[in-house]
Every structure is written in structure tokens, then in C-alpha cells.
Coordinates of C-alpha atoms in Angstrom, one line a residue:
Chain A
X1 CA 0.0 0.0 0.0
X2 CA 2.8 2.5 0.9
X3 CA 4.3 2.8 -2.3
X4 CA 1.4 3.9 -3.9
X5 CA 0.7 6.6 -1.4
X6 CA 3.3 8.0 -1.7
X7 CA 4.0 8.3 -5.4
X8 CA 0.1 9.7 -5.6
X9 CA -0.9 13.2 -4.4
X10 CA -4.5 13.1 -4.1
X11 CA -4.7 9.2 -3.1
X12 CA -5.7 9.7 0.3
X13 CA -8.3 12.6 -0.1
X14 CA -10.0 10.1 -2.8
X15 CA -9.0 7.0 -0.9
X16 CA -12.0 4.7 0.2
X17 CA -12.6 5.4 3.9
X18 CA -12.3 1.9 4.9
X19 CA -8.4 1.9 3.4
X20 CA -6.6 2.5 7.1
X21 CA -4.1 5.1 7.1
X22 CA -0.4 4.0 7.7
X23 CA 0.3 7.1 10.4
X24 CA -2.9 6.7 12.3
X25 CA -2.7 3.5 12.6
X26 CA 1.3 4.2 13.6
X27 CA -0.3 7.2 16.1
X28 CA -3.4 5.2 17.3
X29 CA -1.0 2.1 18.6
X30 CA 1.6 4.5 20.1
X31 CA -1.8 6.3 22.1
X32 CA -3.2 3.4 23.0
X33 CA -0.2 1.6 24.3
X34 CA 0.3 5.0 26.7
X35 CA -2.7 4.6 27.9
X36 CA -2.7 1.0 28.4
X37 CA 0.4 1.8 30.7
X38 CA -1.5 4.4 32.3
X39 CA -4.2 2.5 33.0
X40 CA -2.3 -0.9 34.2
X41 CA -0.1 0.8 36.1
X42 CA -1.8 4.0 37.4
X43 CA -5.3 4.1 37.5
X44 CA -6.4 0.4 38.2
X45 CA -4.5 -0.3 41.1
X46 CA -5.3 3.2 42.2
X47 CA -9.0 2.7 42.0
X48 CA -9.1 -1.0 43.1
X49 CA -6.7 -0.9 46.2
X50 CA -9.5 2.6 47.3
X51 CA -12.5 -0.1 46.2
X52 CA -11.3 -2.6 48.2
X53 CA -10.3 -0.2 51.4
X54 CA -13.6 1.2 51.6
X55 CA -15.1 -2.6 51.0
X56 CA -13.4 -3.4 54.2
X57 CA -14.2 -0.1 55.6
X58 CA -18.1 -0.5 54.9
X59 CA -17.3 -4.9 56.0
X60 CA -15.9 -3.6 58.9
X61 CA -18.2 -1.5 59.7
X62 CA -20.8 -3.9 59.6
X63 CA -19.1 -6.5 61.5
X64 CA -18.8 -4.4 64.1
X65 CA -22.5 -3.3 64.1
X66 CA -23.2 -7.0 63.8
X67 CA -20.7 -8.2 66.4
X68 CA -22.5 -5.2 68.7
X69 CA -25.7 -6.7 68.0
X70 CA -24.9 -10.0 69.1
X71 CA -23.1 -9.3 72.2
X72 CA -26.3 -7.3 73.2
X73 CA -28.6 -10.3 72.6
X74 CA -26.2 -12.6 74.1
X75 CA -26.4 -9.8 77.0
X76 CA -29.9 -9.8 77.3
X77 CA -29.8 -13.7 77.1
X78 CA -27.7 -13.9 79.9
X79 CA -29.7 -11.7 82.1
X80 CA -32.7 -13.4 81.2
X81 CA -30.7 -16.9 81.8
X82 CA -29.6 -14.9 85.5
X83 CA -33.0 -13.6 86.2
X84 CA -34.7 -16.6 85.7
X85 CA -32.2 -18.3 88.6
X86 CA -32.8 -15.7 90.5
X87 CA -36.8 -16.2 90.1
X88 CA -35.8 -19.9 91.0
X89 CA -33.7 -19.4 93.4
X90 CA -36.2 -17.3 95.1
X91 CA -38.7 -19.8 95.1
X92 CA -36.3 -22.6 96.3
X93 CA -35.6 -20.4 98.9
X94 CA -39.3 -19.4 100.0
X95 CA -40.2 -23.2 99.5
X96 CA -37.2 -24.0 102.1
X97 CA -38.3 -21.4 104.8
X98 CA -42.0 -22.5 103.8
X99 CA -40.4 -26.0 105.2
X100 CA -38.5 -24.7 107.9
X101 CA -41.0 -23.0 109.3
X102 CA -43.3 -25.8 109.3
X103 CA -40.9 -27.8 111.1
X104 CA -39.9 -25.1 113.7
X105 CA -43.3 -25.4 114.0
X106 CA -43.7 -28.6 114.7
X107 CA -41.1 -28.8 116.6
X108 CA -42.2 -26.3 118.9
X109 CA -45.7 -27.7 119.1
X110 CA -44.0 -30.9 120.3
X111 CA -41.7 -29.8 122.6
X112 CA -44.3 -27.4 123.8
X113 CA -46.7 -30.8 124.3
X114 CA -44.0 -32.5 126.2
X115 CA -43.3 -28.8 128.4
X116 CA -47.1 -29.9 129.3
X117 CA -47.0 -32.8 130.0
X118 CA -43.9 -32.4 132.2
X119 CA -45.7 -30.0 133.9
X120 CA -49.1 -31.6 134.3
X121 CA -46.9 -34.8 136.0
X122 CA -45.2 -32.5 137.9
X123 CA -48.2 -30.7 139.3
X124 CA -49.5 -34.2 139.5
X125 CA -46.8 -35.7 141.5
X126 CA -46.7 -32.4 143.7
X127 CA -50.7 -33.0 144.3
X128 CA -50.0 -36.7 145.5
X129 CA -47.1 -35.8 147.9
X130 CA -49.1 -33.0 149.0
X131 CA -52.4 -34.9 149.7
X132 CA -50.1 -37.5 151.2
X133 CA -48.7 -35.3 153.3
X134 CA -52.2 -34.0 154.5
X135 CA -53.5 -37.5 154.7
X136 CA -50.3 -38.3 157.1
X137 CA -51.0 -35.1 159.3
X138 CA -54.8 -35.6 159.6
X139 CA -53.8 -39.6 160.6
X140 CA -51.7 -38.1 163.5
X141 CA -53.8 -35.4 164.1
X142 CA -57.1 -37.4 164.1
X143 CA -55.4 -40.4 166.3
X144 CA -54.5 -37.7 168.8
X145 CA -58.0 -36.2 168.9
X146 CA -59.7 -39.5 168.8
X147 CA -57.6 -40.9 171.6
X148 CA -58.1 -37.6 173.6
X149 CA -61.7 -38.2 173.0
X150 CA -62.6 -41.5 173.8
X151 CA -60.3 -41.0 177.1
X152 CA -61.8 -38.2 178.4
X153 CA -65.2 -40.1 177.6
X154 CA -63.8 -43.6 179.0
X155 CA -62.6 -41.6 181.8
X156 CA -59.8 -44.1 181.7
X157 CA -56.3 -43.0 180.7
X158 CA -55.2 -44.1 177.4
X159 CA -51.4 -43.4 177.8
X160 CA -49.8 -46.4 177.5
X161 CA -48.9 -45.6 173.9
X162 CA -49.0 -49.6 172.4
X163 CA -52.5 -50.0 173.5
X164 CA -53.5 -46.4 172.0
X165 CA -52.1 -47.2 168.7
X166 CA -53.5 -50.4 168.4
X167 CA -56.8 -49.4 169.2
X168 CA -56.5 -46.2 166.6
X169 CA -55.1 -48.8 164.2
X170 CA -58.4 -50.9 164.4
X171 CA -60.5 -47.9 164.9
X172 CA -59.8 -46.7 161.9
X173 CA -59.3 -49.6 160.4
X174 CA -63.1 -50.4 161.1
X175 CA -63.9 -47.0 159.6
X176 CA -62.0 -47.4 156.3
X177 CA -64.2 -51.4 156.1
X178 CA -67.3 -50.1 157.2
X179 CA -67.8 -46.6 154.5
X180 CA -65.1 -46.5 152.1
X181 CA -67.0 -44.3 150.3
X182 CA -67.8 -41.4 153.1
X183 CA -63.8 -42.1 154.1
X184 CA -63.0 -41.3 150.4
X185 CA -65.0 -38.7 149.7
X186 CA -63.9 -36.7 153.3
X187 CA -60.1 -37.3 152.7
X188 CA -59.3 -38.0 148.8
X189 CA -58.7 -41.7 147.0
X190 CA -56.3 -43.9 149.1
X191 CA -55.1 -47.5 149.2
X192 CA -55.5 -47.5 152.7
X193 CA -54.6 -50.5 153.6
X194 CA -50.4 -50.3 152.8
X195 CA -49.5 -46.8 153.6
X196 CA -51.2 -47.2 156.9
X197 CA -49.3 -50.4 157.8
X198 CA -46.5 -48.7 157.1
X199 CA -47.3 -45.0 158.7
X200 CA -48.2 -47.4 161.7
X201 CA -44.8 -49.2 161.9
X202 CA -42.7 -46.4 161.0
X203 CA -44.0 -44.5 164.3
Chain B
X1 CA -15.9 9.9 -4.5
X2 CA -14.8 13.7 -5.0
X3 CA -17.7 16.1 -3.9
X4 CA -18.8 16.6 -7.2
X5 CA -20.9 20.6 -7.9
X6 CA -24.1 20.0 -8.5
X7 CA -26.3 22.0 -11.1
X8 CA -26.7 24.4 -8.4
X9 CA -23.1 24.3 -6.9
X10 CA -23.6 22.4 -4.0
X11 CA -21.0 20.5 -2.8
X12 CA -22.2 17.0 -0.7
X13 CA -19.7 15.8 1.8
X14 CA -17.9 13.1 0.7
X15 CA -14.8 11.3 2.2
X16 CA -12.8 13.7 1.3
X17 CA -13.6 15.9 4.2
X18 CA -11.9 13.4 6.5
X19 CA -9.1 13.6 5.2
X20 CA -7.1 16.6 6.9
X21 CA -3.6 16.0 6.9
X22 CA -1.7 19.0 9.0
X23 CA 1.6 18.3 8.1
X24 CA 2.9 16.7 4.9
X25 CA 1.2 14.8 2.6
X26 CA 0.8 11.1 1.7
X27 CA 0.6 7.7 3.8
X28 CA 3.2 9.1 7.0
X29 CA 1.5 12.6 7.1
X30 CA 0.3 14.2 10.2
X31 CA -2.9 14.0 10.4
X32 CA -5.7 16.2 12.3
X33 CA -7.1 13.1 13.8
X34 CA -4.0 12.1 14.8
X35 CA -3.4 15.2 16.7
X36 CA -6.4 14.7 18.4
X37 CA -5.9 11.5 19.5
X38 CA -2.6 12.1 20.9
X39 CA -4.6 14.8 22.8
X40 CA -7.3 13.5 23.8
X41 CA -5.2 10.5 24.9
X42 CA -2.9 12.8 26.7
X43 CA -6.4 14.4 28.5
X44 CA -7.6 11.2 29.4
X45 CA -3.9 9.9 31.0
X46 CA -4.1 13.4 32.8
X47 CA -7.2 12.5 34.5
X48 CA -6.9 9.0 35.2
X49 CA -3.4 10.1 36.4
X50 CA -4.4 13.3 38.7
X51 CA -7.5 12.4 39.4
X52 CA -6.6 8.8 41.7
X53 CA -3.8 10.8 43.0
X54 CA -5.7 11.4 46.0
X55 CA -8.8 8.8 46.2
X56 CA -10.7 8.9 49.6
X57 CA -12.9 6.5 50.6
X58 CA -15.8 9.0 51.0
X59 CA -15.7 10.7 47.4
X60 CA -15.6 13.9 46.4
X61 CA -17.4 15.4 43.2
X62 CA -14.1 15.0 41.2
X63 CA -13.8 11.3 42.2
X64 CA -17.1 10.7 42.2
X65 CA -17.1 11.1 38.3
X66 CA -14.2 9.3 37.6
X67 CA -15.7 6.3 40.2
X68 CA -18.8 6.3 37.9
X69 CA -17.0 5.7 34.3
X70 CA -14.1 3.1 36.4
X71 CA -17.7 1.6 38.3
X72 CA -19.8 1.2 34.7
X73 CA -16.4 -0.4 33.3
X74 CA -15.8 -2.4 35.8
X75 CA -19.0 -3.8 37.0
X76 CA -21.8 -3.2 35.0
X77 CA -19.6 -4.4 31.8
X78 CA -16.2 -6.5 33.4
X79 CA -17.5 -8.0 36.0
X80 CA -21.1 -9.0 35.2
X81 CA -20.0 -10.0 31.5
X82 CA -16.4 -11.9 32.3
X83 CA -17.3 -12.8 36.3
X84 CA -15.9 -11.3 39.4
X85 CA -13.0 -14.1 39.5
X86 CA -11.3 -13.5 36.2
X87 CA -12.4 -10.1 35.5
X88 CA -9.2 -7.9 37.3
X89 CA -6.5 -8.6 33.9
X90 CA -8.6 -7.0 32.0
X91 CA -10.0 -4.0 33.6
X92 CA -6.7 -2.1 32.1
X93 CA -7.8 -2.8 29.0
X94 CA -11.8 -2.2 28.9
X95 CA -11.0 1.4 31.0
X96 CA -8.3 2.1 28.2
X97 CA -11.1 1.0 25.8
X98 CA -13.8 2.6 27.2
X99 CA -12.6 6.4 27.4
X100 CA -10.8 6.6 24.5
X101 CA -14.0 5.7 22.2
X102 CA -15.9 7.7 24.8
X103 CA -13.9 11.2 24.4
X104 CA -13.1 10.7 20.7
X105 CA -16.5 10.1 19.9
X106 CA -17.9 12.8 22.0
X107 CA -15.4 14.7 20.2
X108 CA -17.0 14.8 16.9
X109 CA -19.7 17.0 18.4
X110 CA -17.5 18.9 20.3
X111 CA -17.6 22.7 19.1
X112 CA -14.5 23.5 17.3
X113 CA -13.5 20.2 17.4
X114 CA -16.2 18.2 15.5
X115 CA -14.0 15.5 14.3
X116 CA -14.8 11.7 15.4
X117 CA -11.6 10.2 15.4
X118 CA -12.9 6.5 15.1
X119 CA -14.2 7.5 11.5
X120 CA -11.0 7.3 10.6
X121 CA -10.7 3.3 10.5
X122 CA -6.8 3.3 11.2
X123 CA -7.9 3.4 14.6
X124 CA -10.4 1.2 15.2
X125 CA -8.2 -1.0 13.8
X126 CA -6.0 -0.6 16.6
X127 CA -8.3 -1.2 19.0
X128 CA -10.2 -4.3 17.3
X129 CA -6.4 -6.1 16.8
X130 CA -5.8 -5.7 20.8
X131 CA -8.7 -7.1 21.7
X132 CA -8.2 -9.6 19.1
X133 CA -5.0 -10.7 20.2
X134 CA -6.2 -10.5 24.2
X135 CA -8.7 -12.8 23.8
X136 CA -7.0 -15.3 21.7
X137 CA -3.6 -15.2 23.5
X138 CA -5.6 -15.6 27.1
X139 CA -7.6 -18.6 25.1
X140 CA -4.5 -20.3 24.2
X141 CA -2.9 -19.9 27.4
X142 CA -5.7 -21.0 30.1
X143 CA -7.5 -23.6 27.5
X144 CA -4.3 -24.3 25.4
X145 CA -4.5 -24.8 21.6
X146 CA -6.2 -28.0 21.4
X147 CA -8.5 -26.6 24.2
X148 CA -9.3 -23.7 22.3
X149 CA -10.0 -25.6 19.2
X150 CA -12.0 -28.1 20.9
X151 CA -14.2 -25.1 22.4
X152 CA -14.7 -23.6 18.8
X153 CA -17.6 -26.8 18.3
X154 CA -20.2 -27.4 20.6
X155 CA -20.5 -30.5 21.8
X156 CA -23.5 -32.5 20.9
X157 CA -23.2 -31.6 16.9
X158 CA -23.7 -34.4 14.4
X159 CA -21.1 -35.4 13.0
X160 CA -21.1 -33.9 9.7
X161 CA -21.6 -30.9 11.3
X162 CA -18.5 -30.8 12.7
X163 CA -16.3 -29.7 10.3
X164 CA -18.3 -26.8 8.7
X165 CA -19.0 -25.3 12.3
X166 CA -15.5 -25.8 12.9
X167 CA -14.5 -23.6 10.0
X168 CA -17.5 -21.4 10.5
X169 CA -16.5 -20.5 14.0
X170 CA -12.5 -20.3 13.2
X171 CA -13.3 -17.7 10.9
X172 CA -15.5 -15.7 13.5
X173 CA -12.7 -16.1 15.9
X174 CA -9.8 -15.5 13.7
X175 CA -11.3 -12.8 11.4
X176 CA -15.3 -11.5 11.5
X177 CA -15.1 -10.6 15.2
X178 CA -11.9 -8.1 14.6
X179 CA -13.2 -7.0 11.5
X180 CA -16.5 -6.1 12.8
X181 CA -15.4 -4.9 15.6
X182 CA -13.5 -1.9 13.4
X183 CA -16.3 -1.4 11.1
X184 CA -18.6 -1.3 13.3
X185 CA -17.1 1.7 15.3
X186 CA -15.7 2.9 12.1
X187 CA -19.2 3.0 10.0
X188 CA -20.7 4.5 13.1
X189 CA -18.8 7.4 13.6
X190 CA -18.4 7.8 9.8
X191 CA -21.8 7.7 9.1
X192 CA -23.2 10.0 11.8
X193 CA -20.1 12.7 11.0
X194 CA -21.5 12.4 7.1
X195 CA -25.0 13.0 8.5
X196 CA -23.8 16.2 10.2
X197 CA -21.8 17.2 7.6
X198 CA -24.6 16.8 4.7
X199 CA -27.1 19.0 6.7
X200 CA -24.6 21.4 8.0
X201 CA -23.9 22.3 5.0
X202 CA -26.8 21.3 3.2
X203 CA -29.0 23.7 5.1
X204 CA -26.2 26.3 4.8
X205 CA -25.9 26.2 1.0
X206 CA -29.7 26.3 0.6
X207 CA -29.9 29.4 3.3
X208 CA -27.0 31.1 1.7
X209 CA -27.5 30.3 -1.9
X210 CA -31.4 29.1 -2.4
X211 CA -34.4 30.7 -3.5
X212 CA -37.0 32.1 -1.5
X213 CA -38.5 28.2 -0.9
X214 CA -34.6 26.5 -0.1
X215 CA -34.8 29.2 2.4
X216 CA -38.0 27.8 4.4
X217 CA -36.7 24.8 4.2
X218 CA -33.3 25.2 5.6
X219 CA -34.6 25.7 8.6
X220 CA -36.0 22.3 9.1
X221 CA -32.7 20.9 8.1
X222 CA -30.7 23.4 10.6
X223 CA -33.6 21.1 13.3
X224 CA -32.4 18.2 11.7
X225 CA -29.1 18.5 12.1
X226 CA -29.7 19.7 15.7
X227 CA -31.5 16.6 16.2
X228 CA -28.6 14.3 14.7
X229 CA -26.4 16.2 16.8
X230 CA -28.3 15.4 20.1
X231 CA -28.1 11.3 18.6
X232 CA -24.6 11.4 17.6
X233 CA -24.4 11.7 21.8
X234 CA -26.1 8.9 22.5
X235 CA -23.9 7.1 19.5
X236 CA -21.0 8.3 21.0
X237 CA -21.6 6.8 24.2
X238 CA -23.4 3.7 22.8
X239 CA -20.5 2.7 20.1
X240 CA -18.0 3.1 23.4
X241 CA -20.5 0.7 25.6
X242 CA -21.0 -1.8 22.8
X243 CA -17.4 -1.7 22.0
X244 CA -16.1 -3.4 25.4
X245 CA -19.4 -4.7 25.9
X246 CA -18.5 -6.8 23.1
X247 CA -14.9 -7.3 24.1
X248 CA -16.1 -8.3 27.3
X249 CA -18.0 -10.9 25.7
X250 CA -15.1 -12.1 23.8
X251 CA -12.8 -12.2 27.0
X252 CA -15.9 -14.0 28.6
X253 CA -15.5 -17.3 26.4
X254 CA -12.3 -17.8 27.6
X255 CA -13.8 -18.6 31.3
X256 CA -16.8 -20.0 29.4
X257 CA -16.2 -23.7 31.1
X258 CA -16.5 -21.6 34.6
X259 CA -20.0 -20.4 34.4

């Protein structure tokens, strides 16, 4: 082609538009080429290494929105997790007192039964010694009376002290034989019979 | 071919108009569209060079505007067409691509200017040859030469099918897909520069020179040409999309087996 281009003036004013021109295509290569370069080594990693900064940029900033997000759930779970213990604790702990307190109760019911009874058989036991006591006295007391009586109606001195007892013995032996009843009821329920023996002797 | 005078005197564009050589004559000359595109190649290296001097991560207007031509080449075209995993080689390329059609077409319309660059074919020429030699170079080297070959018939094709698709689809790779790729861009930005040029100067000549009637209607053809001048935009931008839209595509089959 470049001969003929040469050699003719008016070739390339008349040329058919599709016929490429030697020097443009010459000047085109030599552009593009530069800004191939530019591109490759300028502009590209330019633009990609700012893409992919503010791609982390926005990634990070999501993780860390996201990362936020669950540690304020796994917050809120765990408070939920510790106020639910608490609830149970609570009730483990009002259900244990509940208990308790039913057996202090029970407790103090029985040892407040037992206080009674101790008492009751204490007051009991104080009763007997007491009437014993007054059944002891009123024997003396009566025997003296009674042999004071019938001497001064006998006329006849009763001193001789083996023949007084022995005749208070039966005397009131007789009496106890004859209306255990009227002996009960005047001077409380008695076996009469042993501690008499044995008040007898023991005097 | 020459711009013959009519009856009347008027002188239709013809190819002759793009051919406006600065300095000398003949097949080395220096031409006007050569000047531009040493300066509008020297504009765009300026910008791509200043302008990611400084990228932030929050944009400003300046960055902003270069983001959005870098963003449409790189995602809306690279990535979606070629995929996210092979897509970074070429991204040099399809920006290179992109704003060099982009200015140099916009340039036709620009005032004062008003010379598409690409409708001088020389140039597309350029282009076409180093996509054609991306696409079959990265073939060859990730499928290798029996891989490529292998990939130029479908599978599934009778058998006496084979041979005609083979040599069907040889001839697309080796030679129709360059060779469109040129004429396309070329015929394009040819065409629409002859379309300006016929009622520029159609619409002059019959305002300047016509009766009383050429008068009234040189004002419809002024509208016309307003209108072809407000399409040659969207041309401009279109031929630049479609261009390494369709390199993309190209690239694409490499990684074909991928998808």
C-alpha cells in the first residue's frame, strides 16, 4: 500500500474510507499503548486498592455493628438466663423457709406438748405428795384427837402408847371397812390398807 | 468519490472531508485526527493520572465522576459480563477502551473540534487487533491450543456438522469478530459525521445560496441537524458501551467452562 501513497498526491483525499491510514494506525497504537500503561499501572491499582479499602471499611463497619448486635442479645440472654435463677432461686428459697417453718413449728408444738405434760406430771406428783402429806398429818392429828376423846369419855387413861395405837389402828381400820366411800370422799382416793401399815410401823 | 458541484453548486460531503492532513502529505503525514488523539489521549492519561492521586474512601465530586465511568467499566460491563474471578487482567484494558472511544467520539460533536476520530478506521483497527489478540492469547494460554479448538464446536453436533462449524467458528474467531469490531465503530462514527456534515452544509448552501423556498426549508434541516447532533451523543456513548461490551463478551469465552 505505501508505495502507492506515496508516489500519488491526491490518493488519500480520494481513498476509500475503509483503506486505514499507515500514520494513524502508527499514532493510534503509540496512544493506545500509553494509555494502556497508564491504565495498568496508574489508574487500576489506584482505584481497586481505594474499592477494596472502603469494602473493608463498609465490611468492617458492619461487622462491628453486627458483632455489637450479638453481644447485646447474648447480653440480654444472659440476664434473662440470671434472672430466671434468681426467680428460682427465690422460690427454692421461699419453699425452704416454707419448710422450715413448718418444722420449727412442729417442733415447737412438740416440745411445747412435752413442756405440758412435764408439767401436768409434775403438778400431779406435787398433788400426791401433797395430799399424802395431808393424809399423814390428819392420821396423826385425828389419832390424837380421837384418843383424847374417847379418854376423856372412857374416863380411863389411854397413855400407854401400844394400846392407843392399836386401838387407833383398828379404829380406823373399822372405819375405812365399814364406809369407804364417806372415808374417800372426806379425805381423797387412798389404798389404805399399805401406807397405813407402814405409817403405823414407821412410828 | 470527490464532492462533485451540483447543477446548483452544491458540494455533498464526501470522504474527502476526512481527510485533513496537518503536516505533509501522503501515507506518514500528520494528520488532524492524529493530533487529536494524541490529545485527547494525553487528556484522558491526565485524568486517570491526577484524578486517583488522591482517592478517599468518601468521594468527592471529582472522584465521584471518575468512580462512575471506572464503576460502569468495571461492573456493570467486566465483571457482570467476564465474572468477578477473572475479571481484574482486564479491567486495564476495557478502561483504556472505554474512554478513549468515549472522548473521541464525543469529540465529533464537540464545538471547534467536530471531528470523530474512530471515523478514521486506522484506529479502530488498533483497538479491534488488541482485543483480538487478548482474547486469543488468554484462550491459548488458560484452554491451550487443542483446548481452544476443541471449544470452537459445541459439543453434541452431528457429526457432519463438525467440520463446517469448525471452520464457521474459526473464521469468526480469527477474522469476522476483529473486522467487525472496526467497522462497526468505524461505520458508526463515519456515518453520523456524514449526517452532520450533509445537513450542515446542506442547510447552509440552501440558506445562503437558495431561493426564496430552499430558504424555508433550511430551517428544518438546521432542526435536523440539531437533532442528529443530540443522537450522535447517545452514538458516542453507545459505540463506546458496545465496544467493550463486546470485548467483554469475547474475553468471557475464555472462562466459558466456569460459568
Amino acid at each position: 500500500m505505501t508505495p502507492v501513497l506515496t508516489a500519488e498526491e491526491g490518493f488519500w483525499a480520494t481513498a476509500y474510507p475503509v483503506i486505514p491510514h499507515p500514520g494513524e494506525i502508527i499514532a493510534g497504537t503509540i496512544c493506545f499503548i500509553v494509555l494502556l500503561v497508564v491504565a495498568y499501572k496508574v489508574a487500576v491499582p489506584r482505584l481497586e486498592t481505594m474499592l477494596a479499602q472502603r469494602q473493608a471499611a463498609i465490611q468492617g463497619g458492619m461487622e462491628k455493628a453486627e458483632k455489637a448486635q450479638a453481644e447485646a442479645a447474648a447480653a440480654l440472654e444472659e440476664y434473662r438466663a440470671q434472672l430466671a435463677d434468681a426467680r428460682a432461686e427465690a422460690a427454692r428459697i421461699r419453699e425452704e423457709a416454707r419448710a422450715e417453718g413448718a418444722k420449727i413449728i412442729a417442733e415447737m408444738r412438740e416440745r411445747a406438748a412435752a413442756e405440758a405434760e412435764r408439767i401436768t406430771e409434775a403438778a400431779g406428783r406435787q398433788v400426791e405428795a401433797e395430799r399424802q402429806a395431808a393424809v399423814t398429818s390428819l392420821r396423826t392429828e385425828l389419832g390424837g384427837l380421837a384418843t383424847e376423846l374417847a379418854s376423856r369419855i372412857v374416863g380411863e387413861s389411854l397413855t400407854d402408847s401400844a394400846r392407843q395405837s392399836r386401838i387407833v389402828e383398828r379404829f380406823l381400820t373399822e372405819l375405812e371397812q365399814s364406809s369407804p366411800e364417806e372415808v374417800r370422799a372426806t379425805a381423797a382416793p387412798a389404798e389404805p390398807a399399805a401406807p397405813s401399815t407402814s405409817r403405823g410401823t414407821s412410828r | 468519490m470527490i464532492g462533485v458541484p451540483t447543477s446548483a453548486g452544491f458540494v455533498p460531503p464526501s470522504p474527502a472531508d476526512f481527510w485533513q492532513p496537518l503536516i505533509g502529505d501522503g501515507g506518514f503525514a500528520i494528520t488532524r485526527p492524529m493530533f487529536l488523539m494524541v490529545l485527547t489521549t494525553a487528556a484522558i492519561c491526565l485524568v486517570l493520572v491526577l484524578g486517583t492521586r488522591r482517592l478517599t474512601l468518601v468521594p468527592g465530586r471529582g472522584q465521584w465522576a471518575l468512580e462512575g465511568v471506572y464503576g460502569f467499566v468495571r461492573n456493570s460491563v467486566g465483571r457482570d459480563v467476564i465474572g468477578a474471578a477473572h475479571v481484574r487482567p482486564y479491567l486495564g484494558l476495557l478502561l483504556a477502551i472505554f474512554t478513549l472511544v468515549l472522548v473521541n467520539n464525543v469529540m465529533g460533536i464537540t464545538p471547534l473540534v467536530q471531528y470523530p476520530t474512530f471515523s478514521r478506521i486506522g484506529f479502530p483497527i488498533v483497538l479491534a487487533v488488541a482485543v483480538w489478540a487478548v482474547y486469543l492469547v488468554a484462550h491459548v494460554r488458560r484452554n491451550g491450543l487443542i483446548g481452544f479448538l476443541k471449544h470452537l464446536v459445541p459439543p453434541g453436533l452431528p457429526v457432519f456438522a463438525v467440520p463446517v462449524v469448525f471452520v464457521l467458528e474459526l473464521l469468526t474467531f480469527l477474522v469476522i469478530r476483529p473486522v467487525t469490531l472496526a467497522l462497526r465503530l468505524f461505520g458508526n462514527m463515519f456515518a453520523g459525521h456524514t449526517l452532520l456534515l450533509l445537513f450542515a452544509l446542506g442547510g447552509e448552501f440552501m440558506l445562503l445560496h437558495g431561493g426564496a423556498f430552499l430558504k424555508v426549508v433550511s430551517v428544518p434541516t438546521f432542526a435536523i441537524f440539531f437533532f442528529i447532533t443530540a443522537f450522535e451523543i447517545l452514538v458516542s456513548f453507545l459505540q463506546a458501551y458496545v465496544f467493550v461490551l463486546l470485548t467483554s463478551l469475547y474475553i468471557a469465552e475464555v472462562y466459558a467452562d466456569d460459568h
